[in-house]
């Protein structure tokens, strides 16, 4: 990815199981460790978590939605969508992660058409990762890699709340 010879791909992590963002952050760590320019945009997430501390230490750029989970559109166009477009237009990242972009689409922050337009804007060498439940079929068809996380069993179902350092 960082030798200038490889073609970037589009990856999607979707499904109702735990681990979509975790997988994306793992990829970010790997890319940063290999000298890649990494940018993470978190839609629908406003809480500062352990991954933000790690990202800062590794020199990974990160932007978050100021509204947080379940919020509807704040302005149009979504400022995070504009940031993603700018990063792609400028070739400012070897790896761009759009965490919870599927949730942002569900809540009306951006449209499927806008999400698809990011694929058109993406420089050939930029790896683009999109996460979130319920990836639209149109995105799935355009992606190079799609992983679906499936819940088999989860301790949330027994009432255990999210734990710092594990879930956030």
PDB file of N, CA, C and O in Angstrom, residues 39-46 61-69 71-88 96-101 103-105 109-110 114-115 118 128:
ATOM      1  N   UNK A  39      -6.455   8.212   8.157  1.00  0.00           N
ATOM      2  CA  UNK A  39      -7.467   9.135   8.654  1.00  0.00           C
ATOM      3  C   UNK A  39      -8.727   8.344   8.945  1.00  0.00           C
ATOM      4  O   UNK A  39      -9.163   7.545   8.120  1.00  0.00           O
ATOM      5  N   UNK A  40      -9.306   8.557  10.129  1.00  0.00           N
ATOM      6  CA  UNK A  40     -10.546   7.900  10.530  1.00  0.00           C
ATOM      7  C   UNK A  40     -11.599   8.969  10.763  1.00  0.00           C
ATOM      8  O   UNK A  40     -11.365   9.932  11.496  1.00  0.00           O
ATOM      9  N   UNK A  41     -12.752   8.795  10.136  1.00  0.00           N
ATOM     10  CA  UNK A  41     -13.897   9.671  10.361  1.00  0.00           C
ATOM     11  C   UNK A  41     -14.982   8.822  10.999  1.00  0.00           C
ATOM     12  O   UNK A  41     -15.377   7.798  10.439  1.00  0.00           O
ATOM     13  N   UNK A  42     -15.416   9.236  12.188  1.00  0.00           N
ATOM     14  CA  UNK A  42     -16.446   8.489  12.908  1.00  0.00           C
ATOM     15  C   UNK A  42     -17.777   9.218  12.850  1.00  0.00           C
ATOM     16  O   UNK A  42     -17.967  10.233  13.505  1.00  0.00           O
ATOM     17  N   UNK A  43     -18.678   8.672  12.058  1.00  0.00           N
ATOM     18  CA  UNK A  43     -20.050   9.160  12.000  1.00  0.00           C
ATOM     19  C   UNK A  43     -20.800   8.580  13.199  1.00  0.00           C
ATOM     20  O   UNK A  43     -20.514   7.466  13.631  1.00  0.00           O
ATOM     21  N   UNK A  44     -21.738   9.334  13.747  1.00  0.00           N
ATOM     22  CA  UNK A  44     -22.625   8.833  14.801  1.00  0.00           C
ATOM     23  C   UNK A  44     -21.899   8.460  16.093  1.00  0.00           C
ATOM     24  O   UNK A  44     -22.442   7.742  16.920  1.00  0.00           O
ATOM     25  N   UNK A  45     -20.682   8.907  16.282  1.00  0.00           N
ATOM     26  CA  UNK A  45     -19.941   8.625  17.509  1.00  0.00           C
ATOM     27  C   UNK A  45     -19.345   9.924  18.023  1.00  0.00           C
ATOM     28  O   UNK A  45     -18.584  10.580  17.297  1.00  0.00           O
ATOM     29  N   UNK A  46     -19.678  10.282  19.257  1.00  0.00           N
ATOM     30  CA  UNK A  46     -19.164  11.517  19.840  1.00  0.00           C
ATOM     31  C   UNK A  46     -18.351  11.271  21.107  1.00  0.00           C
ATOM     32  O   UNK A  46     -17.639  12.151  21.566  1.00  0.00           O
ATOM     33  N   UNK A  61      -4.952  10.433  12.296  1.00  0.00           N
ATOM     34  CA  UNK A  61      -5.898  11.549  12.357  1.00  0.00           C
ATOM     35  C   UNK A  61      -7.301  11.010  12.539  1.00  0.00           C
ATOM     36  O   UNK A  61      -7.679  10.026  11.903  1.00  0.00           O
ATOM     37  N   UNK A  62      -8.093  11.674  13.388  1.00  0.00           N
ATOM     38  CA  UNK A  62      -9.441  11.197  13.679  1.00  0.00           C
ATOM     39  C   UNK A  62     -10.387  12.375  13.840  1.00  0.00           C
ATOM     40  O   UNK A  62     -10.059  13.354  14.502  1.00  0.00           O
ATOM     41  N   UNK A  63     -11.549  12.272  13.212  1.00  0.00           N
ATOM     42  CA  UNK A  63     -12.602  13.282  13.357  1.00  0.00           C
ATOM     43  C   UNK A  63     -13.879  12.564  13.763  1.00  0.00           C
ATOM     44  O   UNK A  63     -14.139  11.448  13.310  1.00  0.00           O
ATOM     45  N   UNK A  64     -14.666  13.215  14.616  1.00  0.00           N
ATOM     46  CA  UNK A  64     -15.910  12.623  15.102  1.00  0.00           C
ATOM     47  C   UNK A  64     -17.101  13.516  14.846  1.00  0.00           C
ATOM     48  O   UNK A  64     -16.972  14.737  14.754  1.00  0.00           O
ATOM     49  N   UNK A  65     -18.263  12.885  14.829  1.00  0.00           N
ATOM     50  CA  UNK A  65     -19.534  13.594  14.750  1.00  0.00           C
ATOM     51  C   UNK A  65     -19.779  14.303  16.081  1.00  0.00           C
ATOM     52  O   UNK A  65     -19.735  13.660  17.126  1.00  0.00           O
ATOM     53  N   UNK A  66     -20.017  15.595  16.069  1.00  0.00           N
ATOM     54  CA  UNK A  66     -20.263  16.283  17.341  1.00  0.00           C
ATOM     55  C   UNK A  66     -21.615  15.921  17.960  1.00  0.00           C
ATOM     56  O   UNK A  66     -21.805  16.075  19.158  1.00  0.00           O
ATOM     57  N   UNK A  67     -22.546  15.386  17.169  1.00  0.00           N
ATOM     58  CA  UNK A  67     -23.891  15.082  17.658  1.00  0.00           C
ATOM     59  C   UNK A  67     -23.979  13.738  18.359  1.00  0.00           C
ATOM     60  O   UNK A  67     -24.723  13.583  19.308  1.00  0.00           O
ATOM     61  N   UNK A  68     -23.282  12.731  17.849  1.00  0.00           N
ATOM     62  CA  UNK A  68     -23.288  11.418  18.481  1.00  0.00           C
ATOM     63  C   UNK A  68     -24.339  10.464  17.971  1.00  0.00           C
ATOM     64  O   UNK A  68     -25.053  10.738  17.019  1.00  0.00           O
ATOM     65  N   UNK A  69     -24.416   9.334  18.653  1.00  0.00           N
ATOM     66  CA  UNK A  69     -25.250   8.200  18.255  1.00  0.00           C
ATOM     67  C   UNK A  69     -26.722   8.558  18.130  1.00  0.00           C
ATOM     68  O   UNK A  69     -27.291   9.199  18.990  1.00  0.00           O
ATOM     69  N   UNK A  71     -28.191  10.537  16.165  1.00  0.00           N
ATOM     70  CA  UNK A  71     -28.550  11.893  15.774  1.00  0.00           C
ATOM     71  C   UNK A  71     -28.949  11.934  14.304  1.00  0.00           C
ATOM     72  O   UNK A  71     -28.505  11.121  13.500  1.00  0.00           O
ATOM     73  N   UNK A  72     -29.778  12.871  13.992  1.00  0.00           N
ATOM     74  CA  UNK A  72     -30.159  13.094  12.607  1.00  0.00           C
ATOM     75  C   UNK A  72     -29.214  14.085  11.976  1.00  0.00           C
ATOM     76  O   UNK A  72     -28.191  14.445  12.559  1.00  0.00           O
ATOM     77  N   UNK A  73     -29.560  14.554  10.806  1.00  0.00           N
ATOM     78  CA  UNK A  73     -28.683  15.494  10.109  1.00  0.00           C
ATOM     79  C   UNK A  73     -28.482  16.778  10.913  1.00  0.00           C
ATOM     80  O   UNK A  73     -29.420  17.302  11.487  1.00  0.00           O
ATOM     81  N   UNK A  74     -27.229  17.246  10.969  1.00  0.00           N
ATOM     82  CA  UNK A  74     -26.963  18.502  11.665  1.00  0.00           C
ATOM     83  C   UNK A  74     -27.007  19.653  10.664  1.00  0.00           C
ATOM     84  O   UNK A  74     -27.612  20.669  10.907  1.00  0.00           O
ATOM     85  N   UNK A  75     -26.355  19.471   9.535  1.00  0.00           N
ATOM     86  CA  UNK A  75     -26.381  20.440   8.437  1.00  0.00           C
ATOM     87  C   UNK A  75     -26.261  19.646   7.146  1.00  0.00           C
ATOM     88  O   UNK A  75     -25.933  18.469   7.156  1.00  0.00           O
ATOM     89  N   UNK A  76     -26.529  20.311   6.052  1.00  0.00           N
ATOM     90  CA  UNK A  76     -26.383  19.647   4.770  1.00  0.00           C
ATOM     91  C   UNK A  76     -25.473  20.480   3.892  1.00  0.00           C
ATOM     92  O   UNK A  76     -25.708  21.679   3.754  1.00  0.00           O
ATOM     93  N   UNK A  77     -24.431  19.926   3.344  1.00  0.00           N
ATOM     94  CA  UNK A  77     -24.028  18.540   3.495  1.00  0.00           C
ATOM     95  C   UNK A  77     -23.388  18.287   4.854  1.00  0.00           C
ATOM     96  O   UNK A  77     -22.913  19.217   5.510  1.00  0.00           O
ATOM     97  N   UNK A  78     -23.375  17.021   5.250  1.00  0.00           N
ATOM     98  CA  UNK A  78     -22.751  16.625   6.512  1.00  0.00           C
ATOM     99  C   UNK A  78     -21.285  17.064   6.509  1.00  0.00           C
ATOM    100  O   UNK A  78     -20.561  16.792   5.548  1.00  0.00           O
ATOM    101  N   UNK A  79     -20.833  17.746   7.565  1.00  0.00           N
ATOM    102  CA  UNK A  79     -19.432  18.195   7.608  1.00  0.00           C
ATOM    103  C   UNK A  79     -18.432  17.040   7.504  1.00  0.00           C
ATOM    104  O   UNK A  79     -17.350  17.211   6.943  1.00  0.00           O
ATOM    105  N   UNK A  80     -18.797  15.877   8.016  1.00  0.00           N
ATOM    106  CA  UNK A  80     -17.885  14.738   7.929  1.00  0.00           C
ATOM    107  C   UNK A  80     -17.828  14.196   6.496  1.00  0.00           C
ATOM    108  O   UNK A  80     -16.779  13.729   6.049  1.00  0.00           O
ATOM    109  N   UNK A  81     -18.932  14.273   5.785  1.00  0.00           N
ATOM    110  CA  UNK A  81     -18.936  13.893   4.371  1.00  0.00           C
ATOM    111  C   UNK A  81     -18.027  14.834   3.589  1.00  0.00           C
ATOM    112  O   UNK A  81     -17.218  14.398   2.765  1.00  0.00           O
ATOM    113  N   UNK A  82     -18.124  16.125   3.881  1.00  0.00           N
ATOM    114  CA  UNK A  82     -17.266  17.116   3.230  1.00  0.00           C
ATOM    115  C   UNK A  82     -15.802  16.836   3.543  1.00  0.00           C
ATOM    116  O   UNK A  82     -14.949  16.898   2.653  1.00  0.00           O
ATOM    117  N   UNK A  83     -15.505  16.500   4.792  1.00  0.00           N
ATOM    118  CA  UNK A  83     -14.122  16.176   5.180  1.00  0.00           C
ATOM    119  C   UNK A  83     -13.624  14.955   4.412  1.00  0.00           C
ATOM    120  O   UNK A  83     -12.488  14.949   3.919  1.00  0.00           O
ATOM    121  N   UNK A  84     -14.461  13.926   4.298  1.00  0.00           N
ATOM    122  CA  UNK A  84     -14.068  12.717   3.564  1.00  0.00           C
ATOM    123  C   UNK A  84     -13.785  13.055   2.094  1.00  0.00           C
ATOM    124  O   UNK A  84     -12.778  12.607   1.532  1.00  0.00           O
ATOM    125  N   UNK A  85     -14.653  13.845   1.499  1.00  0.00           N
ATOM    126  CA  UNK A  85     -14.449  14.247   0.094  1.00  0.00           C
ATOM    127  C   UNK A  85     -13.130  14.991  -0.075  1.00  0.00           C
ATOM    128  O   UNK A  85     -12.385  14.752  -1.020  1.00  0.00           O
ATOM    129  N   UNK A  86     -12.850  15.918   0.861  1.00  0.00           N
ATOM    130  CA  UNK A  86     -11.617  16.704   0.788  1.00  0.00           C
ATOM    131  C   UNK A  86     -10.385  15.806   0.912  1.00  0.00           C
ATOM    132  O   UNK A  86      -9.413  15.977   0.172  1.00  0.00           O
ATOM    133  N   UNK A  87     -10.415  14.877   1.849  1.00  0.00           N
ATOM    134  CA  UNK A  87      -9.282  13.958   2.046  1.00  0.00           C
ATOM    135  C   UNK A  87      -9.047  13.157   0.771  1.00  0.00           C
ATOM    136  O   UNK A  87      -7.909  12.990   0.322  1.00  0.00           O
ATOM    137  N   UNK A  88     -10.122  12.654   0.178  1.00  0.00           N
ATOM    138  CA  UNK A  88      -9.991  11.853  -1.040  1.00  0.00           C
ATOM    139  C   UNK A  88      -9.515  12.710  -2.216  1.00  0.00           C
ATOM    140  O   UNK A  88      -8.623  12.293  -2.967  1.00  0.00           O
ATOM    141  N   UNK A  96      -8.383   5.515   4.453  1.00  0.00           N
ATOM    142  CA  UNK A  96      -9.455   6.343   5.000  1.00  0.00           C
ATOM    143  C   UNK A  96     -10.540   5.407   5.511  1.00  0.00           C
ATOM    144  O   UNK A  96     -11.067   4.593   4.755  1.00  0.00           O
ATOM    145  N   UNK A  97     -10.856   5.529   6.795  1.00  0.00           N
ATOM    146  CA  UNK A  97     -11.894   4.716   7.424  1.00  0.00           C
ATOM    147  C   UNK A  97     -13.096   5.600   7.709  1.00  0.00           C
ATOM    148  O   UNK A  97     -12.966   6.643   8.360  1.00  0.00           O
ATOM    149  N   UNK A  98     -14.255   5.183   7.215  1.00  0.00           N
ATOM    150  CA  UNK A  98     -15.516   5.889   7.449  1.00  0.00           C
ATOM    151  C   UNK A  98     -16.333   5.015   8.395  1.00  0.00           C
ATOM    152  O   UNK A  98     -17.164   4.200   7.967  1.00  0.00           O
ATOM    153  N   UNK A  99     -16.052   5.172   9.681  1.00  0.00           N
ATOM    154  CA  UNK A  99     -16.648   4.339  10.724  1.00  0.00           C
ATOM    155  C   UNK A  99     -18.103   4.755  10.950  1.00  0.00           C
ATOM    156  O   UNK A  99     -18.388   5.936  11.138  1.00  0.00           O
ATOM    157  N   UNK A 100     -18.989   3.785  10.934  1.00  0.00           N
ATOM    158  CA  UNK A 100     -20.441   3.976  11.128  1.00  0.00           C
ATOM    159  C   UNK A 100     -21.084   4.845  10.055  1.00  0.00           C
ATOM    160  O   UNK A 100     -22.087   5.506  10.302  1.00  0.00           O
ATOM    161  N   UNK A 101     -20.543   4.783   8.849  1.00  0.00           N
ATOM    162  CA  UNK A 101     -21.175   5.520   7.753  1.00  0.00           C
ATOM    163  C   UNK A 101     -22.548   4.935   7.433  1.00  0.00           C
ATOM    164  O   UNK A 101     -23.457   5.654   7.020  1.00  0.00           O
ATOM    165  N   UNK A 103     -24.736   3.830   9.605  1.00  0.00           N
ATOM    166  CA  UNK A 103     -25.658   4.447  10.576  1.00  0.00           C
ATOM    167  C   UNK A 103     -25.978   5.876  10.162  1.00  0.00           C
ATOM    168  O   UNK A 103     -27.118   6.326  10.281  1.00  0.00           O
ATOM    169  N   UNK A 104     -24.972   6.590   9.677  1.00  0.00           N
ATOM    170  CA  UNK A 104     -25.196   7.972   9.232  1.00  0.00           C
ATOM    171  C   UNK A 104     -26.198   8.008   8.077  1.00  0.00           C
ATOM    172  O   UNK A 104     -27.051   8.900   8.017  1.00  0.00           O
ATOM    173  N   UNK A 105     -26.131   7.018   7.191  1.00  0.00           N
ATOM    174  CA  UNK A 105     -27.114   6.947   6.103  1.00  0.00           C
ATOM    175  C   UNK A 105     -28.501   6.642   6.651  1.00  0.00           C
ATOM    176  O   UNK A 105     -29.480   7.266   6.240  1.00  0.00           O
ATOM    177  N   UNK A 109     -28.105  11.531   7.641  1.00  0.00           N
ATOM    178  CA  UNK A 109     -26.987  12.485   7.625  1.00  0.00           C
ATOM    179  C   UNK A 109     -26.358  12.586   6.236  1.00  0.00           C
ATOM    180  O   UNK A 109     -25.793  13.624   5.887  1.00  0.00           O
ATOM    181  N   UNK A 110     -26.416  11.503   5.494  1.00  0.00           N
ATOM    182  CA  UNK A 110     -25.978  11.500   4.117  1.00  0.00           C
ATOM    183  C   UNK A 110     -26.752  10.426   3.373  1.00  0.00           C
ATOM    184  O   UNK A 110     -27.324   9.530   3.991  1.00  0.00           O
ATOM    185  N   UNK A 114     -24.571   9.904  -2.005  1.00  0.00           N
ATOM    186  CA  UNK A 114     -23.371  10.606  -1.516  1.00  0.00           C
ATOM    187  C   UNK A 114     -22.290   9.609  -1.110  1.00  0.00           C
ATOM    188  O   UNK A 114     -21.104   9.825  -1.389  1.00  0.00           O
ATOM    189  N   UNK A 115     -22.685   8.519  -0.461  1.00  0.00           N
ATOM    190  CA  UNK A 115     -21.706   7.497  -0.070  1.00  0.00           C
ATOM    191  C   UNK A 115     -21.075   6.864  -1.312  1.00  0.00           C
ATOM    192  O   UNK A 115     -19.852   6.670  -1.378  1.00  0.00           O
ATOM    193  N   UNK A 118     -18.309   8.830  -2.982  1.00  0.00           N
ATOM    194  CA  UNK A 118     -16.976   8.743  -2.376  1.00  0.00           C
ATOM    195  C   UNK A 118     -16.125   7.687  -3.084  1.00  0.00           C
ATOM    196  O   UNK A 118     -14.910   7.820  -3.179  1.00  0.00           O
ATOM    197  N   UNK A 128     -10.116   2.352   1.151  1.00  0.00           N
ATOM    198  CA  UNK A 128     -11.295   2.956   1.773  1.00  0.00           C
ATOM    199  C   UNK A 128     -12.052   1.879   2.524  1.00  0.00           C
ATOM    200  O   UNK A 128     -12.395   0.845   1.949  1.00  0.00           O
TER     201      UNK A 128
END
